Short mmCIF file of C-alpha atoms in Angstrom, two decimals:
data_model
loop_
_atom_site.label_atom_id
_atom_site.label_comp_id
_atom_site.label_asym_id
_atom_site.label_seq_id
_atom_site.Cartn_x
_atom_site.Cartn_y
_atom_site.Cartn_z
CA MET A 1 11.07 -45.54 -10.93
CA ILE A 2 12.65 -43.50 -13.74
CA ASP A 3 11.60 -43.92 -17.38
CA PHE A 4 14.22 -42.65 -19.86
CA ALA A 5 13.68 -41.23 -23.34
CA TRP A 6 16.59 -42.07 -25.66
CA ASP A 7 16.44 -39.02 -27.95
CA ASN A 8 20.20 -39.32 -28.23
CA LEU A 9 22.16 -42.50 -27.63
CA PHE A 10 24.69 -40.68 -25.46
CA ALA A 11 22.28 -38.21 -23.80
CA PRO A 12 19.22 -39.94 -22.39
CA ARG A 13 16.73 -37.80 -20.48
CA ALA A 14 14.24 -38.61 -17.77
CA LYS A 15 10.73 -38.91 -19.24
CA LEU A 16 8.87 -40.10 -16.14
CA VAL A 17 9.83 -40.02 -12.47
CA GLY A 18 7.45 -41.74 -10.07
CA GLY A 19 6.93 -44.23 -7.30
CA ASP A 20 4.73 -45.40 -4.49
CA ASP A 21 6.53 -43.52 -1.73
CA LEU A 22 8.76 -40.41 -1.85
CA VAL A 23 10.33 -38.98 1.29
CA VAL A 24 11.99 -35.57 1.21
CA ARG A 25 13.82 -34.17 4.21
CA VAL A 26 14.35 -30.43 4.59
CA ASP A 27 16.43 -28.74 7.26
CA LEU A 28 14.59 -25.87 8.97
CA THR A 29 17.03 -25.46 11.84
CA GLY A 30 19.25 -23.01 9.97
CA LYS A 31 22.31 -25.08 10.84
CA ARG A 32 22.63 -26.88 7.49
CA PRO A 33 21.55 -26.30 3.85
CA LEU A 34 17.78 -26.52 3.37
CA LEU A 35 17.96 -29.69 1.26
CA GLY A 36 21.14 -31.10 2.78
CA ASP A 37 23.42 -32.85 0.28
CA LEU A 38 20.85 -32.26 -2.49
CA ASP A 39 21.57 -28.51 -2.37
CA THR A 40 24.81 -28.96 -4.32
CA ALA A 41 23.18 -31.24 -6.90
CA ILE A 42 20.28 -28.84 -7.44
CA ALA A 43 22.64 -25.86 -7.73
CA ASN A 44 24.61 -27.69 -10.44
CA PHE A 45 21.44 -28.82 -12.20
CA THR A 46 19.99 -25.29 -12.35
CA LYS A 47 23.18 -23.48 -13.43
CA PRO A 48 22.71 -21.07 -16.36
CA SER A 49 23.46 -22.72 -19.70
CA ASP A 50 23.47 -21.70 -23.35
CA ALA A 51 21.91 -25.03 -24.27
CA LYS A 52 18.19 -25.12 -24.92
CA PRO A 53 16.45 -26.79 -21.95
CA GLY A 54 14.70 -30.05 -22.60
CA PRO A 55 11.13 -30.82 -21.58
CA LEU A 56 10.48 -31.46 -17.92
CA PRO A 57 9.82 -35.08 -16.97
CA GLN A 58 6.41 -36.25 -15.82
CA PHE A 59 5.98 -36.90 -12.10
CA ASP A 60 3.74 -39.47 -10.43
CA PHE A 61 4.21 -40.10 -6.70
CA LYS A 62 1.39 -41.92 -4.92
CA LYS A 63 2.58 -40.86 -1.48
CA VAL A 64 4.83 -37.89 -0.71
CA THR A 65 6.17 -37.24 2.78
CA VAL A 66 8.00 -34.00 3.46
CA ILE A 67 9.82 -34.13 6.81
CA GLY A 68 11.05 -30.87 8.22
CA GLU A 69 13.83 -31.04 10.79
CA THR A 70 13.29 -28.24 13.33
CA LEU A 71 14.84 -27.29 16.65
CA SER A 72 11.72 -28.72 18.33
CA GLY A 73 12.00 -32.02 16.47
CA PRO A 74 10.71 -33.33 13.12
CA VAL A 75 7.35 -32.33 11.59
CA GLN A 76 5.83 -33.73 8.43
CA MET A 77 3.46 -32.99 5.56
CA LEU A 78 1.76 -35.78 3.57
CA GLY A 79 0.21 -35.90 0.11
CA THR A 80 0.46 -36.83 -3.55
CA ILE A 81 2.03 -35.15 -6.59
CA LYS A 82 1.38 -35.97 -10.24
CA ALA A 83 2.53 -33.89 -13.22
CA THR A 84 2.16 -34.76 -16.90
CA GLY A 85 3.61 -31.43 -18.13
CA PRO A 86 4.50 -27.87 -17.06
CA ASP A 87 0.83 -26.83 -17.24
CA SER A 88 -0.81 -30.08 -16.18
CA PHE A 89 -0.42 -31.41 -12.63
CA VAL A 90 -2.21 -32.48 -9.45
CA VAL A 91 -1.02 -31.63 -5.92
CA ASP A 92 -2.71 -32.73 -2.69
CA MET A 93 -0.76 -31.97 0.50
CA ASN A 94 -1.83 -31.88 4.16
CA ALA A 95 0.08 -30.52 7.15
CA PRO A 96 -1.14 -31.75 10.56
CA ALA A 97 -0.89 -29.72 13.76
CA ALA A 98 2.72 -29.31 14.85
CA THR A 99 5.21 -27.09 16.64
CA LEU A 100 8.22 -25.97 14.63
CA GLY A 101 11.34 -24.73 16.36
CA LEU A 102 13.18 -22.45 13.94
CA GLN A 103 16.36 -20.50 14.52
CA GLY A 104 15.29 -17.59 16.73
CA ALA A 105 11.59 -18.40 16.36
CA THR A 106 8.83 -20.84 17.28
CA LEU A 107 5.83 -21.63 15.06
CA GLN A 108 2.70 -23.44 16.22
CA LEU A 109 0.75 -24.74 13.22
CA ALA A 110 -2.84 -25.83 13.82
CA GLY A 111 -3.07 -27.31 10.32
CA GLY A 112 -2.75 -26.65 6.61
CA GLN A 113 -3.99 -28.02 3.31
CA LEU A 114 -3.27 -27.47 -0.39
CA LYS A 115 -5.20 -29.08 -3.23
CA ALA A 116 -4.56 -28.02 -6.82
CA THR A 117 -5.46 -29.50 -10.19
CA VAL A 118 -4.20 -27.89 -13.40
CA ALA A 119 -5.07 -29.36 -16.80
CA ASN A 120 -3.98 -27.17 -19.70
CA GLN A 121 -5.97 -23.94 -19.19
CA GLN A 122 -8.29 -25.32 -16.49
CA ILE A 123 -7.46 -24.72 -12.82
CA SER A 124 -9.05 -25.85 -9.57
CA ALA A 125 -7.29 -25.03 -6.30
CA HIS A 126 -8.08 -24.76 -2.61
CA ALA A 127 -5.69 -23.73 0.16
CA LYS A 128 -6.19 -23.48 3.92
CA LEU A 129 -3.81 -22.37 6.65
CA ASP A 130 -4.40 -22.24 10.38
CA LEU A 131 -1.47 -20.71 12.26
CA ALA A 132 -1.96 -20.71 16.02
CA LYS A 133 1.13 -18.70 16.94
CA PHE A 134 4.46 -17.47 15.58
CA GLU A 135 6.99 -15.98 18.00
CA ALA A 136 10.43 -14.55 17.29
CA THR A 137 12.62 -11.75 18.60
CA ASP A 138 10.50 -8.57 18.70
CA MET A 139 7.69 -10.37 16.85
CA SER A 140 4.49 -12.16 17.83
CA ILE A 141 1.65 -13.28 15.51
CA ALA A 142 -1.37 -15.27 16.69
CA ASP A 143 -4.58 -16.80 15.31
CA VAL A 144 -4.03 -16.52 11.55
CA LYS A 145 -6.58 -18.30 9.36
CA ILE A 146 -6.56 -18.24 5.54
CA ASP A 147 -9.04 -19.98 3.23
CA ALA A 148 -8.83 -19.44 -0.54
CA THR A 149 -10.22 -21.07 -3.69
CA LEU A 150 -9.34 -20.57 -7.35
CA GLU A 151 -11.22 -21.88 -10.40
CA GLN A 152 -10.51 -21.39 -14.10
CA LEU A 153 -12.92 -22.75 -16.69
CA ALA A 154 -14.08 -21.72 -20.18
CA GLY A 155 -11.71 -18.76 -20.37
CA VAL A 156 -12.70 -17.24 -17.01
CA LEU A 157 -10.65 -17.17 -13.80
CA LYS A 158 -12.55 -16.83 -10.52
CA GLY A 159 -11.08 -16.60 -7.04
CA GLU A 160 -12.46 -16.12 -3.56
CA GLY A 161 -10.76 -15.99 -0.19
CA SER A 162 -10.92 -14.88 3.40
CA ALA A 163 -8.38 -14.26 6.13
CA THR A 164 -8.45 -13.40 9.82
CA LEU A 165 -5.70 -12.28 12.16
CA GLY A 166 -6.00 -12.33 15.93
CA THR A 167 -3.00 -10.22 16.94
CA VAL A 168 0.36 -9.12 15.57
CA ALA A 169 3.13 -7.23 17.36
CA VAL A 170 6.36 -6.34 15.54
CA LYS A 171 8.52 -3.70 17.26
CA ASP A 172 6.48 -0.48 16.87
CA THR A 173 3.66 -2.18 14.92
CA LYS A 174 0.59 -3.65 16.63
CA LEU A 175 -2.63 -4.96 15.12
CA SER A 176 -5.65 -6.83 16.44
CA GLY A 177 -8.94 -8.20 15.18
CA ALA A 178 -8.08 -7.97 11.47
CA GLN A 179 -10.17 -9.71 8.83
CA ALA A 180 -10.42 -9.56 5.06
CA SER A 181 -12.32 -11.13 2.20
CA ALA A 182 -11.87 -10.83 -1.55
CA ILE A 183 -13.53 -11.93 -4.79
CA ILE A 184 -11.73 -11.71 -8.14
CA GLU A 185 -12.78 -12.51 -11.69
CA SER A 186 -10.62 -12.08 -14.78
CA ALA A 187 -9.83 -13.47 -18.19
CA ALA A 188 -8.05 -16.83 -18.09
CA ILE A 189 -4.32 -16.92 -17.33
CA ASP A 190 -1.56 -19.23 -18.53
CA PRO A 191 -0.44 -21.23 -15.45
CA ALA A 192 3.03 -21.66 -16.96
CA ALA A 193 3.53 -17.92 -17.61
CA LEU A 194 1.70 -15.87 -14.98
CA ASP A 195 1.97 -12.11 -15.63
CA LEU A 196 0.53 -9.51 -13.21
CA ALA A 197 0.05 -6.88 -15.94
CA LYS A 198 -1.93 -9.36 -18.06
CA LEU A 199 -4.00 -10.33 -15.02
CA LEU A 200 -4.89 -6.67 -14.35
CA ALA A 201 -5.57 -6.01 -18.03
CA GLY A 202 -8.04 -8.91 -18.08
CA LEU A 203 -9.63 -7.98 -14.75
CA ARG A 204 -13.40 -8.26 -14.77
CA LYS A 205 -14.16 -7.84 -11.10
CA LEU A 206 -12.28 -7.20 -7.86
CA GLN A 207 -14.23 -6.92 -4.63
CA LEU A 208 -12.29 -6.37 -1.41
CA SER A 209 -13.39 -5.83 2.16
CA ALA A 210 -11.02 -5.56 5.13
CA SER A 211 -11.15 -4.23 8.67
CA THR A 212 -9.05 -4.09 11.82
CA GLY A 213 -9.52 -3.35 15.47
CA GLU A 214 -6.98 -1.35 17.45
CA GLY A 215 -3.62 -0.93 15.79
CA ALA A 216 -0.44 1.14 15.58
CA VAL A 217 2.27 1.55 12.94
CA GLY A 218 5.31 3.80 13.26
CA GLY A 219 3.85 6.09 15.92
CA ILE A 220 0.40 6.32 14.28
CA ALA A 221 -2.37 4.57 16.23
CA TRP A 222 -6.09 4.03 15.60
CA ASN A 223 -9.15 2.43 17.16
CA THR A 224 -10.73 0.80 14.07
CA SER A 225 -10.16 0.85 10.32
CA GLU A 226 -12.15 -0.37 7.32
CA LEU A 227 -11.21 -0.74 3.65
CA THR A 228 -13.60 -1.53 0.79
CA ALA A 229 -12.98 -1.64 -2.97
CA LEU A 230 -14.93 -2.72 -6.05
CA VAL A 231 -13.35 -2.73 -9.53
CA GLU A 232 -15.20 -3.96 -12.63
CA PRO A 233 -14.56 -3.96 -16.43
CA LYS A 234 -15.24 -0.74 -18.35
CA GLY A 235 -14.55 -1.45 -22.00
CA ALA A 236 -11.69 -3.15 -23.82
CA GLY A 237 -8.50 -3.17 -21.76
CA LYS A 238 -9.99 -1.01 -19.00
CA SER A 239 -11.37 -1.62 -15.54
CA ALA A 240 -12.68 0.91 -13.04
CA GLY A 241 -14.37 1.18 -9.68
CA THR A 242 -14.45 2.79 -6.26
CA PHE A 243 -12.56 2.47 -2.98
CA SER A 244 -12.88 3.76 0.57
CA LEU A 245 -10.60 3.71 3.61
CA VAL A 246 -12.04 4.88 6.94
CA VAL A 247 -9.95 5.16 10.11
CA ALA A 248 -11.50 6.05 13.48
CA ASP A 249 -9.73 7.79 16.35
CA MET A 250 -6.36 8.24 14.66
CA LYS A 251 -3.49 9.53 16.79
CA SER A 252 0.04 10.61 15.90
CA PRO A 253 2.74 12.65 17.69
CA GLN A 254 1.65 15.69 15.63
CA ALA A 255 -2.15 15.42 15.42
CA VAL A 256 -5.32 13.60 16.48
CA ALA A 257 -8.49 13.04 14.43
CA GLY A 258 -11.86 11.53 15.28
CA ARG A 259 -12.21 10.20 11.73
CA VAL A 260 -10.03 10.12 8.62
CA GLU A 261 -11.46 8.99 5.30
CA LEU A 262 -9.89 8.47 1.88
CA ALA A 263 -12.45 7.73 -0.84
CA GLY A 264 -12.55 7.94 -4.59
CA ALA A 265 -12.62 6.23 -7.97
CA VAL A 266 -9.86 4.41 -9.84
CA GLU A 267 -9.32 3.38 -13.48
CA ILE A 268 -6.78 0.79 -14.66
CA ILE A 269 -5.70 0.81 -18.33
CA GLU A 270 -4.18 -2.32 -19.90
CA GLY A 271 -2.92 -3.36 -16.47
CA VAL A 272 0.09 -1.01 -16.61
CA ALA A 273 -1.33 2.53 -16.28
CA GLY A 274 -4.14 4.19 -14.43
CA ASN A 275 -5.57 7.17 -12.63
CA ALA A 276 -7.56 7.89 -9.50
CA GLN A 277 -9.49 10.81 -8.06
CA GLY A 278 -11.15 11.34 -4.71
CA THR A 279 -11.27 13.29 -1.47
CA ALA A 280 -9.39 12.97 1.80
CA THR A 281 -11.41 14.22 4.77
CA VAL A 282 -10.57 14.80 8.41
CA LYS A 283 -13.24 15.19 11.10
CA ALA A 284 -12.64 16.56 14.61
CA GLY A 285 -8.94 17.11 14.03
CA LEU A 286 -6.56 18.82 16.42
CA LEU A 287 -2.85 19.47 16.59
CA THR A 288 -0.97 18.35 19.68
CA ALA A 289 0.29 21.05 22.07
CA THR A 290 3.87 20.79 20.80
CA GLN A 291 2.79 21.02 17.18
CA ARG A 292 0.42 23.93 17.89
CA LYS A 293 3.24 25.90 19.49
CA GLN A 294 5.46 25.38 16.45
CA VAL A 295 2.71 26.57 14.08
CA VAL A 296 1.76 29.54 16.29
CA ASP A 297 5.39 30.64 16.65
CA ALA A 298 5.97 30.42 12.89
CA ILE A 299 3.00 32.74 12.24
CA ALA A 300 2.94 35.04 15.28
CA LEU A 301 6.60 35.73 16.08
CA PRO A 302 7.45 37.57 12.83
CA LEU A 303 4.39 39.83 13.36
CA GLU A 304 5.03 40.39 17.07
CA ALA A 305 8.48 41.83 16.35
CA ALA A 306 6.97 44.85 14.56
CA LEU A 307 3.24 44.69 15.43
CA PRO A 308 2.90 42.97 18.81
CA VAL A 309 -0.89 43.51 19.07
CA PHE A 310 -1.57 41.80 15.75
CA GLY A 311 1.08 39.13 16.30
CA GLY A 312 -0.58 38.11 19.56
CA ALA A 313 -4.05 38.10 17.97
CA ALA A 314 -2.85 35.95 15.06
CA GLY A 315 -1.25 33.49 17.47
CA ARG A 316 -4.43 33.16 19.55
CA ALA A 317 -6.60 32.67 16.45
CA VAL A 318 -4.37 29.91 15.07
CA ASP A 319 -4.01 28.19 18.45
CA LYS A 320 -7.79 28.06 18.96
CA ALA A 321 -8.47 26.89 15.42
CA ALA A 322 -5.93 24.08 15.74
CA THR A 323 -7.82 22.49 18.66
CA ASN A 324 -10.89 21.51 16.60
CA PHE A 325 -11.11 21.55 12.81
CA ASP A 326 -12.40 19.64 9.78
CA ALA A 327 -10.57 19.35 6.47
CA ALA A 328 -11.54 18.29 2.95
CA ILE A 329 -8.83 17.79 0.34
CA PRO A 330 -9.85 16.74 -3.20
CA TRP A 331 -6.96 15.03 -5.00
CA SER A 332 -6.03 13.13 -8.13
CA ALA A 333 -3.29 10.68 -9.04
CA ALA A 334 -2.06 9.21 -12.31
CA PHE A 335 0.53 6.61 -13.27
CA ALA A 336 2.07 5.72 -16.62
CA PRO A 337 5.31 3.82 -17.30
CA ALA A 338 6.76 6.72 -19.30
CA SER A 339 5.91 9.61 -16.96
CA GLY A 340 5.81 7.95 -13.52
CA ILE A 341 3.45 9.04 -10.74
CA ASP A 342 1.68 12.42 -10.75
CA LEU A 343 -0.24 13.73 -7.72
CA ALA A 344 -2.44 16.84 -7.66
CA LEU A 345 -4.33 19.00 -5.16
CA LEU A 346 -7.69 20.05 -6.63
CA ALA A 347 -10.23 22.85 -6.29
CA GLY A 348 -12.35 22.66 -3.14
CA SER A 349 -9.52 22.04 -0.68
CA GLU A 350 -10.38 23.72 2.63
CA ILE A 351 -9.92 23.65 6.39
CA ASN A 352 -12.76 24.85 8.63
CA ALA A 353 -12.24 25.25 12.38
CA ALA A 354 -14.93 25.25 15.06
CA SER A 355 -13.64 28.71 16.06
CA GLY A 356 -14.85 30.09 12.71
CA LEU A 357 -11.44 30.35 11.06
CA SER A 358 -11.30 28.93 7.53
CA LEU A 359 -8.59 28.43 4.94
CA LYS A 360 -9.55 27.74 1.32
CA LEU A 361 -7.29 26.89 -1.62
CA VAL A 362 -8.57 28.23 -4.95
CA PRO A 363 -6.97 27.39 -8.32
CA SER A 364 -6.28 29.95 -11.03
CA ALA A 365 -9.22 30.89 -13.28
CA GLY A 366 -10.22 28.04 -15.57
CA GLN A 367 -8.01 25.50 -13.76
CA GLN A 368 -8.82 22.56 -11.48
CA LYS A 369 -5.38 21.95 -9.97
CA VAL A 370 -4.00 24.09 -7.14
CA ALA A 371 -0.72 22.19 -7.03
CA SER A 372 0.84 19.14 -8.68
CA LEU A 373 3.77 16.87 -7.87
CA ASN A 374 5.64 14.49 -10.17
CA LEU A 375 7.66 11.84 -8.32
CA SER A 376 10.02 10.86 -11.15
CA ASN A 377 13.62 12.06 -11.41
CA GLY A 378 13.85 13.23 -7.80
CA GLY A 379 10.47 14.98 -7.81
CA SER A 380 9.23 18.36 -9.05
CA TRP A 381 6.17 20.48 -8.22
CA LEU A 382 4.05 23.32 -9.61
CA ALA A 383 1.44 25.55 -7.93
CA ALA A 384 -0.80 28.47 -8.87
CA GLY A 385 -3.92 29.99 -7.31
CA SER A 386 -4.73 31.59 -3.98
CA ALA A 387 -4.98 30.77 -0.29
CA GLU A 388 -7.97 32.57 1.30
CA LEU A 389 -7.96 33.04 5.10
CA SER A 390 -10.89 34.46 7.10
CA GLY A 391 -12.84 34.35 10.39
CA GLY A 392 -12.03 33.00 13.83
CA GLY A 393 -10.48 36.20 15.18
CA GLY A 394 -7.77 36.21 12.53
CA PRO A 395 -7.29 38.51 9.54
CA THR A 396 -9.08 38.32 6.21
CA ALA A 397 -6.18 37.76 3.87
CA SER A 398 -5.46 36.42 0.41
CA LEU A 399 -2.14 35.08 -0.83
CA LYS A 400 -2.28 35.00 -4.62
CA VAL A 401 0.36 32.81 -6.21
CA ALA A 402 0.84 33.67 -9.88
CA SER A 403 3.34 30.86 -10.31
CA ALA A 404 5.41 28.59 -8.12
CA ALA A 405 7.73 25.76 -9.05
CA GLY A 406 10.37 23.66 -7.40
CA GLY A 407 12.52 20.60 -7.81
CA GLY A 408 15.57 19.35 -5.97
CA LYS A 409 16.96 22.40 -4.14
CA LYS A 410 15.45 24.97 -6.54
CA VAL A 411 12.37 27.07 -5.65
CA ALA A 412 10.76 30.01 -7.48
CA ILE A 413 7.56 31.82 -6.38
CA GLU A 414 5.80 34.92 -7.70
CA GLY A 415 2.62 36.46 -6.29
CA ALA A 416 0.93 39.08 -4.11
CA LEU A 417 -0.52 39.38 -0.59
CA SER A 418 -3.67 41.29 0.30
CA LEU A 419 -4.61 41.97 3.95
CA LYS A 420 -8.03 43.55 4.39
CA SER A 421 -8.83 45.88 7.28
CA TRP A 422 -8.21 43.94 10.51
CA LYS A 423 -9.20 45.53 13.80
CA VAL A 424 -7.77 44.34 17.12
CA GLY A 425 -8.89 46.49 20.06
CA ALA A 426 -8.27 50.11 19.08
CA ASP A 427 -5.73 49.21 16.39
CA THR A 428 -6.45 48.59 12.70
CA LEU A 429 -4.17 47.04 10.08
CA ALA A 430 -4.56 46.79 6.29
CA ALA A 431 -1.90 46.17 3.67
CA GLU A 432 -1.26 45.30 0.02
CA PHE A 433 1.99 43.70 -1.13
CA GLY A 434 2.41 43.34 -4.89
CA GLY A 435 5.11 42.02 -7.19
CA LEU A 436 6.44 39.60 -4.58
CA SER A 437 8.98 37.08 -5.79
CA PHE A 438 11.34 34.62 -4.22
CA SER A 439 13.84 32.27 -5.78
CA ALA A 440 16.56 30.05 -4.41
CA ASP A 441 18.84 27.27 -5.52
CA GLU A 442 21.63 25.27 -3.93
CA SER A 443 24.04 28.22 -3.81
CA ALA A 444 21.99 31.42 -3.36
CA GLY A 445 18.57 33.04 -3.04
CA LYS A 446 16.86 36.37 -3.65
CA ALA A 447 13.55 38.10 -2.94
CA HIS A 448 11.86 41.39 -3.76
CA GLY A 449 8.44 43.04 -3.69
#
């Protein structure tokens, strides 16, 4: 049934489209257009036009059947759809268990459900998905369950959801035993004009908890991981909170760590800018044999050429330290539309090895940042302070950087190096190097000291 509105004698428009039974067939085989012959009609209907669009018609279908044609045969979803305007509608759809044969993939659906009621600024929605298995070339996903609810009433939007994932394997990515839950509360949104920035600006609460079992991504593997976050309102237009990511038994081709943790606090301003500050820590870290050799050679070989005794001692100290160490790296980050993303390394950054060797980064007097990086316009960085090395059979040395800057292929560094008395066997070495400078660009470089 179609009810026309005769706003213009020669240009009637559909005011109401409805009926007792609507059947829509979609092609999921990949051999034909998704909506068959309707694809051309819809493309023509949605073409850009200078004319002002008219109001959408109301919809009222008592029974809707969506039949999907797949390579394994037809599957269907049943429900009802009723809409009295762009921000007022009711949807109730159910998908029974089925196997879908797609081009290059097979999907086993255990069931799905979507119920949504929108009336002006009030929203009530519930969605469930139970995916038994999805298999395609170089991809396998199993046991996915999602359950989410959304309610908006009296100017407040509240949402809650949970998800679990049995296993996923995609080329060099593997994941097992993943689960997550989230709670969100914000100022009401306009269903007809959803805007992420406005949602974040009106955020009142975001609580997130997620964890995984064994996993691997791009050559980095771990035993377990856990993410938690809590963000709440902090004044007009602002929200703030804390977050923590803990990864156990992390392994990469370059290093291994018993525990890696990233924790800190975050502030979001008007939904479009923000800043964060925290600490990255590594416990029981070690470099792999190949990586240790590269680091040892970079430090020891230049010394061994002129001072073989001290070059060998430096190499042994670094090699031993790299087999068991802890690290703590305080950091900060900021984002604004005008300036982009800024990252900084803060005071308190240090590496302490079980061998006794330690490396500390100290900012210049009165400063908190040791180094900073801006990611806009190709990236640029600044650094100033000192790197203090001591213990573990190595030298006691201080590299003082008066200024350092770089961007693109340009680098400029000025500073001094102090090496306190270092005794190896019967030999002793001490040195002071002042007025050191180095600069380079795409075409040339120079150094003096």
